[in-house]
Amino acid sequence: MATRRIAEILRNGQPDEPVTVQGWVRTKRELKEFAFVELNDGSSMANLQVLLNPDLPDSEGVLKLLNTGTSVEVAGVLVESPAKGQRIELKASEVKVYGEADPETYPLQKKRHSFEFLRTIGHLRSRTNTFGAVFRVRNACAWAIHKFFQERGFMWIHTPVITASDCEGAGEMFAVTSLDLKDVPRTDKQAVDYSKDFFGKPAFLTVSGQLEAEVMAMAFGNVYTFGPTFRAENSNTSRHLAEFWMVEPEMAFCDLQGDMDLAEAFLKYIFKHVLETCPEDMEFFNQRIDKSVLATADNIINSQFERVTYTEAIRLLEKADKTFEYPVSWGLDLQSEHERYLAEDLFKKPTIVTDYPVGIKAFYMRLNEDEKTVAAMDILAPKIGEIVGGSQREERLDVLERRIKAQGLDIENYWWYMDLRRYGTVPHAGFGLGFERLVQFMTGMANIRDVIPFPRAPLTVDF
């Protein structure tokens, strides 16, 4: 008999129906006449209760092996459950043990473990209720992202992980090399001789797929990337990772207004999909992690996002009845505390800030007519701050050349990017969404390292 997933059985299973399930034992409860085992296969928050009678073949020997963490296959018949809170349970007729788990050494016992401890056992933490829920929601988010863009005719493109260009101009990039670090070749001036390296020039792990996405948008109109990106930023905060996933749509024949409209529709769609597909998991987060999770989701789905210029936002922050740790003044970047004040305290809903000063934004953002600001936009969300960053891109060749030089970047590295402006340039726009920030925001998890299966951060590269 084919095995069935526990989530589907709990939803659709009927009494007297024969089923076979596979999973891991969560708990065991032995009574005088029979025993109960709670079984979970990762498909749902809820466990399937398995009833073990003494007439089960080798029931005593099997029962000794069914400790927390043991992997099993159970065949039997579904029966109505007399217990409160569950509709059906499985009366076992056959139990096969695949892998035992020693109760003396298995680190996940029936008690609460701290998230700090669970990070040290990243190979096992997905078996807990919290991380099971996190990664089911993460999966639903990813599926919703693809659905959103595919339904709108976007093409999913795969941009390179290894690149020679620094999209953000921040210089926080991981170098990629095949050189022997114990004997690095040098030029006459004692600089590293990259001509001897694999690519013949400096190469890095990408910080963004945006520039390559622009290439594809110039041929296909609307495209999106969804893949890993890397930042060599020595930051040990609850909001930063060295390796994370980015969603980056790019639209030809699109301006800043269209960019904002798409980003707002995108966030609403993702939240709605997750609430519909993972209701039990979201309810768990609302009860156990952050009691505002469901209200926040409702606020995203049903609010019209506030839109305000950076200049107006600075004015509002300067007259706020609140003391900020970081100064507020025109020309300085907004800090997380400023972003959260705008979205949480002032407008009480997601807020889009537009038209930032040219000095604090990347070279590719379109220069406005005032030549002081660029056509950029950030979406600020309650509780987390910036969740989406985007802009209309600079499509004018002469202005782009000026901006690249002004930021001290080597224009030779962007020859192909300049060609997009030489041959059939069009107004175009796009945005980037840090996928883990989205999952963190959606679940209420306090630390971003707890919404990615295998976090990479300074001095953290286990598993």
Coordinates of C-alpha atoms in Angstrom, one line a residue:
M1 CA 0.0 0.0 0.0
A2 CA 1.3 3.4 -0.9
T3 CA 2.2 5.7 2.0
R4 CA 0.3 8.8 2.6
R5 CA 1.3 12.1 4.2
I6 CA 0.0 12.8 7.7
A7 CA -1.3 16.3 6.8
E8 CA -3.5 14.7 4.1
I9 CA -4.7 11.9 6.4
L10 CA -5.7 14.4 9.2
R11 CA -7.5 16.4 6.6
N12 CA -9.3 13.7 4.6
G13 CA -8.8 10.3 6.3
Q14 CA -12.0 8.4 7.2
P15 CA -12.6 5.7 9.8
D16 CA -12.1 2.1 8.6
E17 CA -9.7 3.3 5.9
P18 CA -6.4 1.3 5.7
V19 CA -3.3 3.5 5.5
T20 CA 0.5 3.3 5.7
V21 CA 2.5 6.2 7.1
Q22 CA 6.2 6.9 7.6
G23 CA 7.7 9.4 10.0
W24 CA 9.5 10.1 13.2
V25 CA 8.3 9.4 16.7
R26 CA 7.6 12.6 18.7
T27 CA 6.4 11.0 22.0
K28 CA 5.4 7.7 23.5
R29 CA 2.8 7.1 26.2
E30 CA 2.5 3.6 27.7
L31 CA -0.6 2.4 29.5
K32 CA -1.5 -0.9 31.1
E33 CA -3.3 -2.4 28.1
F34 CA -1.9 -0.4 25.2
A35 CA 0.4 2.4 24.2
F36 CA 0.1 5.6 22.1
V37 CA 2.8 7.0 19.8
E38 CA 2.7 10.5 18.3
L39 CA 4.1 10.4 14.8
N40 CA 5.2 13.3 12.6
D41 CA 6.4 13.3 9.0
G42 CA 7.0 17.1 8.6
S43 CA 3.9 17.7 6.5
S44 CA 2.0 19.4 9.2
M45 CA 2.2 20.9 12.7
A46 CA -0.1 18.2 14.0
N47 CA 1.0 14.6 14.8
L48 CA -0.9 11.5 14.0
Q49 CA -1.7 9.4 17.1
V50 CA -0.9 5.7 16.6
L51 CA -2.6 3.2 18.9
L52 CA -0.5 0.1 19.6
N53 CA -2.3 -2.9 21.0
P54 CA -0.7 -5.9 22.8
D55 CA -1.7 -8.2 19.9
L56 CA 0.7 -6.3 17.6
P57 CA 3.5 -8.7 16.4
D58 CA 6.4 -8.5 18.9
S59 CA 4.6 -5.5 20.5
E60 CA 6.9 -5.5 23.6
G61 CA 10.1 -5.5 21.5
V62 CA 8.8 -2.9 19.1
L63 CA 7.6 -0.6 21.9
K64 CA 11.1 -0.5 23.5
L65 CA 12.5 0.9 20.2
L66 CA 9.8 3.6 19.7
N67 CA 11.7 6.4 21.5
T68 CA 11.6 10.1 20.5
G69 CA 13.4 10.5 17.2
T70 CA 13.0 6.9 16.0
S71 CA 12.0 6.6 12.3
V72 CA 9.2 4.1 11.5
E73 CA 6.6 2.9 9.0
V74 CA 3.2 2.1 10.4
A75 CA 0.4 0.2 8.6
G76 CA -3.0 -0.1 10.0
V77 CA -6.6 1.2 9.9
L78 CA -7.9 4.6 10.8
V79 CA -10.4 4.7 13.7
E80 CA -12.5 7.4 15.3
S81 CA -10.5 8.9 18.2
P82 CA -12.2 9.2 21.6
A83 CA -9.6 11.8 22.7
K84 CA -10.3 15.5 22.7
G85 CA -8.9 17.6 19.9
Q86 CA -8.4 14.9 17.3
R87 CA -10.8 13.4 14.9
I88 CA -9.1 10.2 14.0
E89 CA -6.1 8.0 15.0
L90 CA -4.3 5.1 13.5
K91 CA -4.7 1.6 14.9
A92 CA -1.5 -0.1 14.0
S93 CA -1.4 -3.7 12.6
E94 CA 2.3 -3.5 11.6
V95 CA 5.3 -1.4 12.7
K96 CA 8.6 -1.3 11.0
V97 CA 11.5 0.5 12.6
Y98 CA 14.0 2.0 10.2
G99 CA 16.4 3.8 12.5
E100 CA 16.5 3.9 16.3
A101 CA 17.3 7.0 18.4
D102 CA 19.0 6.5 21.7
P103 CA 16.9 8.3 24.4
E104 CA 20.1 8.9 26.4
T105 CA 21.9 10.9 23.7
Y106 CA 19.1 12.2 21.3
P107 CA 19.2 15.9 21.9
L108 CA 15.6 16.7 21.1
Q109 CA 13.6 15.5 24.1
K110 CA 10.0 16.5 25.1
K111 CA 10.9 19.9 26.5
R112 CA 11.4 23.4 25.3
H113 CA 14.8 24.1 23.8
S114 CA 16.2 27.6 23.3
F115 CA 16.8 28.8 19.7
E116 CA 20.4 29.3 20.6
F117 CA 20.8 25.7 21.5
L118 CA 18.9 24.6 18.4
R119 CA 21.3 26.5 16.2
T120 CA 24.1 24.2 17.5
I121 CA 22.1 21.2 16.2
G122 CA 21.1 22.6 12.8
H123 CA 21.0 19.1 11.4
L124 CA 18.1 18.1 13.8
R125 CA 16.3 21.3 14.6
S126 CA 13.9 21.0 11.6
R127 CA 12.2 18.2 13.6
T128 CA 10.9 20.6 16.2
N129 CA 7.4 22.3 16.0
T130 CA 8.8 25.8 15.5
F131 CA 11.3 25.0 12.8
G132 CA 8.8 22.7 11.1
A133 CA 6.4 25.6 10.9
V134 CA 9.2 28.0 9.8
F135 CA 10.3 25.9 6.8
R136 CA 6.7 25.0 5.7
V137 CA 6.0 28.8 5.6
R138 CA 9.3 29.4 3.8
N139 CA 8.3 26.8 1.2
A140 CA 4.8 28.4 0.8
C141 CA 6.4 31.8 0.4
A142 CA 8.8 30.5 -2.3
W143 CA 5.9 28.8 -4.2
A144 CA 3.8 32.0 -4.0
I145 CA 6.7 34.1 -5.4
H146 CA 6.9 31.9 -8.5
K147 CA 3.1 31.8 -8.9
F148 CA 2.9 35.6 -8.6
F149 CA 5.4 36.3 -11.4
Q150 CA 4.4 33.4 -13.6
E151 CA 0.8 34.4 -13.6
R152 CA 1.8 37.8 -14.8
G153 CA 4.0 36.5 -17.7
F154 CA 7.4 37.1 -16.1
M155 CA 10.3 34.8 -17.1
W156 CA 12.3 33.2 -14.3
I157 CA 16.0 33.7 -15.2
H158 CA 19.1 32.3 -13.5
T159 CA 21.8 34.9 -12.9
P160 CA 25.4 34.0 -12.1
V161 CA 26.7 33.3 -8.6
I162 CA 30.2 34.2 -9.6
T163 CA 30.7 37.7 -11.0
A164 CA 33.3 40.4 -11.7
S165 CA 31.1 43.4 -10.9
D166 CA 30.0 44.9 -7.7
C167 CA 26.3 45.8 -8.2
E168 CA 26.0 47.7 -4.9
G169 CA 29.4 49.5 -5.0
A170 CA 29.8 48.6 -1.3
G171 CA 32.8 46.4 -1.7
E172 CA 31.6 43.8 0.8
M173 CA 32.2 40.8 -1.5
F174 CA 33.6 37.4 -1.1
A175 CA 36.5 36.7 -3.4
V176 CA 36.6 33.6 -5.5
T177 CA 40.0 32.3 -6.5
S178 CA 41.9 29.2 -7.5
L179 CA 45.2 30.7 -6.5
D180 CA 47.4 28.9 -3.9
L181 CA 47.0 31.2 -0.9
K182 CA 50.3 29.9 0.5
D183 CA 52.1 31.0 -2.6
V184 CA 50.2 33.9 -4.3
P185 CA 51.7 35.0 -7.6
R186 CA 52.7 38.7 -7.6
T187 CA 53.3 41.3 -10.3
D188 CA 56.5 43.4 -10.5
K189 CA 54.7 45.9 -8.2
Q190 CA 53.9 43.2 -5.7
A191 CA 50.2 43.3 -6.4
V192 CA 48.3 40.0 -6.8
D193 CA 48.8 38.7 -10.3
Y194 CA 45.2 37.8 -11.2
S195 CA 46.2 36.9 -14.8
K196 CA 47.3 33.6 -13.2
D197 CA 43.9 33.1 -11.5
F198 CA 41.1 30.9 -12.9
F199 CA 39.2 33.8 -14.6
G200 CA 42.2 35.9 -15.3
K201 CA 40.8 38.8 -13.2
P202 CA 39.3 39.3 -9.7
A203 CA 36.0 37.4 -9.3
F204 CA 33.5 37.4 -6.4
L205 CA 30.3 35.8 -5.2
T206 CA 27.4 37.9 -6.3
V207 CA 25.7 40.5 -4.1
S208 CA 22.8 40.8 -6.5
G209 CA 21.5 39.4 -9.8
Q210 CA 20.1 42.8 -10.8
L211 CA 22.5 43.9 -13.5
E212 CA 22.2 40.6 -15.3
A213 CA 18.4 40.7 -14.9
E214 CA 18.5 44.1 -16.7
V215 CA 20.2 42.4 -19.6
M216 CA 17.4 39.8 -19.8
A217 CA 14.7 42.4 -19.4
M218 CA 16.0 44.2 -22.4
A219 CA 15.1 41.1 -24.4
F220 CA 12.1 39.6 -22.6
G221 CA 10.4 42.6 -21.1
N222 CA 9.5 41.3 -17.6
V223 CA 11.8 38.9 -15.8
Y224 CA 12.7 37.9 -12.2
T225 CA 15.6 36.2 -10.4
F226 CA 15.3 34.1 -7.2
G227 CA 18.6 32.8 -5.9
P228 CA 21.4 33.0 -3.4
T229 CA 23.4 36.2 -2.9
F230 CA 26.4 36.9 -0.6
R231 CA 27.6 39.8 1.6
A232 CA 31.0 39.7 3.3
E233 CA 29.7 42.1 5.9
N234 CA 31.1 41.4 9.4
S235 CA 27.8 41.9 11.1
N236 CA 26.5 39.8 13.9
T237 CA 23.0 41.2 14.2
S238 CA 19.6 39.4 14.2
R239 CA 18.9 40.9 10.8
H240 CA 22.0 40.0 8.7
L241 CA 23.3 36.9 7.0
A242 CA 26.4 36.3 4.8
E243 CA 24.4 34.1 2.5
F244 CA 20.8 34.8 1.8
W245 CA 18.2 34.5 -1.0
M246 CA 17.0 37.5 -3.1
V247 CA 14.0 38.0 -5.3
E248 CA 14.6 40.5 -8.0
P249 CA 12.1 41.4 -10.7
E250 CA 13.1 43.7 -13.5
M251 CA 10.6 45.3 -15.9
A252 CA 11.3 47.0 -19.2
F253 CA 9.1 50.0 -20.2
C254 CA 8.4 50.6 -16.5
D255 CA 8.8 53.7 -14.2
L256 CA 9.0 54.1 -10.5
Q257 CA 5.2 54.3 -10.2
G258 CA 4.8 50.9 -11.9
D259 CA 7.6 49.5 -9.7
M260 CA 5.8 50.5 -6.5
D261 CA 2.5 49.2 -7.7
L262 CA 4.0 45.8 -8.5
A263 CA 5.9 45.6 -5.2
E264 CA 2.8 46.3 -3.2
A265 CA 0.7 43.8 -5.1
F266 CA 3.5 41.3 -4.7
L267 CA 3.6 41.5 -0.9
K268 CA -0.2 41.3 -0.6
Y269 CA -0.2 38.2 -2.8
I270 CA 2.5 36.4 -0.8
F271 CA 0.9 37.0 2.6
K272 CA -2.6 36.0 1.3
H273 CA -1.2 32.8 -0.2
V274 CA 0.6 31.8 3.0
L275 CA -2.4 32.5 5.2
E276 CA -4.5 30.2 3.0
T277 CA -2.0 27.4 2.7
C278 CA -0.4 27.4 6.2
P279 CA -3.2 28.4 8.6
E280 CA -2.1 26.1 11.4
D281 CA 1.5 27.2 11.2
M282 CA 0.6 30.9 11.2
E283 CA -1.7 30.4 14.1
F284 CA 1.2 28.7 15.9
F285 CA 3.4 31.7 15.3
N286 CA 0.7 34.0 16.5
Q287 CA 0.3 32.0 19.8
R288 CA 3.9 31.1 20.6
I289 CA 6.2 33.5 18.9
D290 CA 4.6 36.9 18.3
K291 CA 0.9 37.6 19.1
S292 CA 0.7 40.3 16.3
V293 CA 1.6 37.9 13.4
L294 CA -1.9 37.5 12.1
A295 CA -2.8 41.2 12.6
T296 CA 0.4 42.2 10.7
A297 CA -0.5 39.9 7.8
D298 CA -4.0 41.3 7.7
N299 CA -2.5 44.8 7.8
I300 CA -0.3 44.0 4.8
I301 CA -3.2 42.4 2.8
N302 CA -5.9 44.9 3.5
S303 CA -4.1 48.3 3.8
Q304 CA -3.2 50.6 1.0
F305 CA 0.5 51.3 1.5
E306 CA 1.4 54.8 2.6
R307 CA 3.6 56.6 0.1
V308 CA 5.9 59.5 1.1
T309 CA 9.0 61.1 -0.3
Y310 CA 12.3 60.9 1.6
T311 CA 12.3 64.7 2.0
E312 CA 8.8 64.5 3.6
A313 CA 9.8 61.5 5.8
I314 CA 12.8 63.5 7.1
R315 CA 10.5 66.4 8.0
L316 CA 8.2 64.1 9.8
L317 CA 11.0 62.4 11.7
E318 CA 12.5 65.8 12.7
K319 CA 9.3 66.9 14.3
A320 CA 8.5 63.4 15.9
D321 CA 7.9 63.4 19.6
K322 CA 10.6 60.8 20.1
T323 CA 14.3 60.7 20.7
F324 CA 16.3 58.7 18.1
E325 CA 19.6 57.1 18.8
Y326 CA 20.9 58.1 15.3
P327 CA 20.6 61.7 14.0
V328 CA 18.0 62.7 11.5
S329 CA 18.9 65.1 8.8
W330 CA 18.4 65.4 5.0
G331 CA 21.2 63.5 3.2
L332 CA 21.7 60.8 5.8
D333 CA 20.3 57.3 5.3
L334 CA 17.3 56.2 7.3
Q335 CA 18.2 53.8 10.1
S336 CA 16.0 50.9 11.2
E337 CA 14.6 52.9 14.2
H338 CA 13.6 55.7 11.8
E339 CA 12.0 53.2 9.3
R340 CA 10.1 51.4 12.1
Y341 CA 8.8 54.7 13.6
L342 CA 7.3 55.7 10.2
A343 CA 5.7 52.3 9.6
E344 CA 4.7 51.4 13.1
D345 CA 4.1 54.6 15.0
L346 CA 3.3 57.2 12.5
F347 CA 1.4 55.6 9.6
K348 CA 0.7 52.2 11.3
K349 CA 1.0 50.3 8.0
P350 CA 3.5 49.5 5.3
T351 CA 5.1 52.7 4.0
I352 CA 6.9 53.4 0.7
V353 CA 9.6 56.0 0.9
T354 CA 10.6 57.5 -2.5
D355 CA 13.2 59.8 -4.0
Y356 CA 16.2 59.4 -1.8
P357 CA 19.3 61.7 -2.0
V358 CA 21.7 60.7 -4.8
G359 CA 24.6 60.4 -2.4
I360 CA 23.3 57.4 -0.4
K361 CA 22.0 55.3 -3.3
A362 CA 23.5 53.1 -5.9
F363 CA 24.9 54.3 -9.3
Y364 CA 22.2 52.5 -11.4
M365 CA 19.2 54.5 -9.9
R366 CA 17.7 57.1 -12.2
L367 CA 18.7 60.7 -11.4
N368 CA 15.7 62.9 -10.9
E369 CA 15.3 66.3 -12.6
D370 CA 16.5 68.1 -9.4
E371 CA 19.8 66.2 -9.7
K372 CA 19.8 65.9 -5.9
T373 CA 17.6 62.8 -5.6
V374 CA 17.1 59.5 -7.5
A375 CA 13.9 57.6 -8.4
A376 CA 14.3 55.0 -5.7
M377 CA 11.8 53.5 -3.3
D378 CA 12.0 51.4 -0.2
I379 CA 9.0 49.6 1.4
L380 CA 9.2 49.8 5.2
A381 CA 7.2 47.3 7.2
P382 CA 6.1 47.4 10.8
K383 CA 8.5 45.5 13.2
I384 CA 11.3 45.0 10.7
G385 CA 12.0 48.2 8.7
E386 CA 13.0 48.0 5.1
I387 CA 11.8 44.8 3.4
V388 CA 11.9 45.9 -0.3
G389 CA 14.3 48.2 -2.1
G390 CA 13.9 49.2 -5.7
S391 CA 14.2 52.0 -8.2
Q392 CA 13.7 53.1 -11.7
R393 CA 17.0 52.4 -13.4
E394 CA 19.2 55.0 -15.2
E395 CA 18.6 54.4 -18.9
R396 CA 20.5 57.5 -20.2
L397 CA 24.1 56.6 -21.2
D398 CA 25.7 59.9 -20.4
V399 CA 24.1 60.2 -16.9
L400 CA 25.0 56.6 -16.1
E401 CA 28.7 57.1 -17.1
R402 CA 28.8 60.1 -14.8
R403 CA 27.2 58.2 -11.9
I404 CA 29.6 55.3 -12.2
K405 CA 32.7 57.5 -12.2
A406 CA 31.3 59.6 -9.3
Q407 CA 31.2 56.4 -7.2
G408 CA 34.8 55.6 -7.9
L409 CA 33.9 52.4 -9.8
D410 CA 36.0 51.1 -12.8
I411 CA 33.8 51.9 -15.8
E412 CA 35.7 49.3 -17.8
N413 CA 34.0 46.6 -15.7
Y414 CA 30.6 47.8 -16.9
W415 CA 31.1 48.0 -20.6
W416 CA 28.3 45.5 -21.3
Y417 CA 26.0 47.3 -18.9
M418 CA 26.7 50.5 -20.8
D419 CA 25.9 48.7 -24.1
L420 CA 22.3 48.3 -22.9
R421 CA 22.0 52.1 -23.0
R422 CA 23.7 52.3 -26.4
Y423 CA 21.5 49.8 -28.2
G424 CA 17.7 50.1 -27.7
T425 CA 17.6 51.6 -24.2
V426 CA 14.2 51.9 -22.5
P427 CA 12.9 53.1 -19.2
H428 CA 13.0 50.2 -16.8
A429 CA 12.6 49.5 -13.1
G430 CA 12.9 46.7 -10.6
F431 CA 13.2 45.9 -6.9
G432 CA 14.9 43.5 -4.6
L433 CA 13.4 41.6 -1.7
G434 CA 15.5 39.7 0.9
F435 CA 13.7 36.4 1.1
E436 CA 14.7 35.6 4.7
R437 CA 13.6 39.1 5.8
L438 CA 10.2 38.3 4.3
V439 CA 10.0 35.0 6.2
Q440 CA 11.2 36.6 9.4
F441 CA 8.6 39.3 9.1
M442 CA 5.8 36.9 8.3
T443 CA 6.6 34.5 11.1
G444 CA 7.6 36.9 13.8
M445 CA 10.9 35.0 14.4
A446 CA 13.3 37.3 16.2
N447 CA 16.5 36.1 14.6
I448 CA 17.0 35.8 10.8
R449 CA 19.3 32.8 11.4
D450 CA 16.2 30.9 12.4
V451 CA 14.4 31.3 9.1
I452 CA 17.0 29.7 6.8
P453 CA 17.9 26.0 7.2
F454 CA 21.7 26.5 7.3
P455 CA 22.7 30.1 8.3
R456 CA 25.9 31.6 7.2
A457 CA 27.3 34.4 9.3
P458 CA 30.7 35.5 10.7
L459 CA 32.4 32.5 12.2
T460 CA 29.3 30.4 11.4
V461 CA 29.6 27.9 8.5
D462 CA 28.5 24.6 10.1
F463 CA 26.3 22.0 8.5

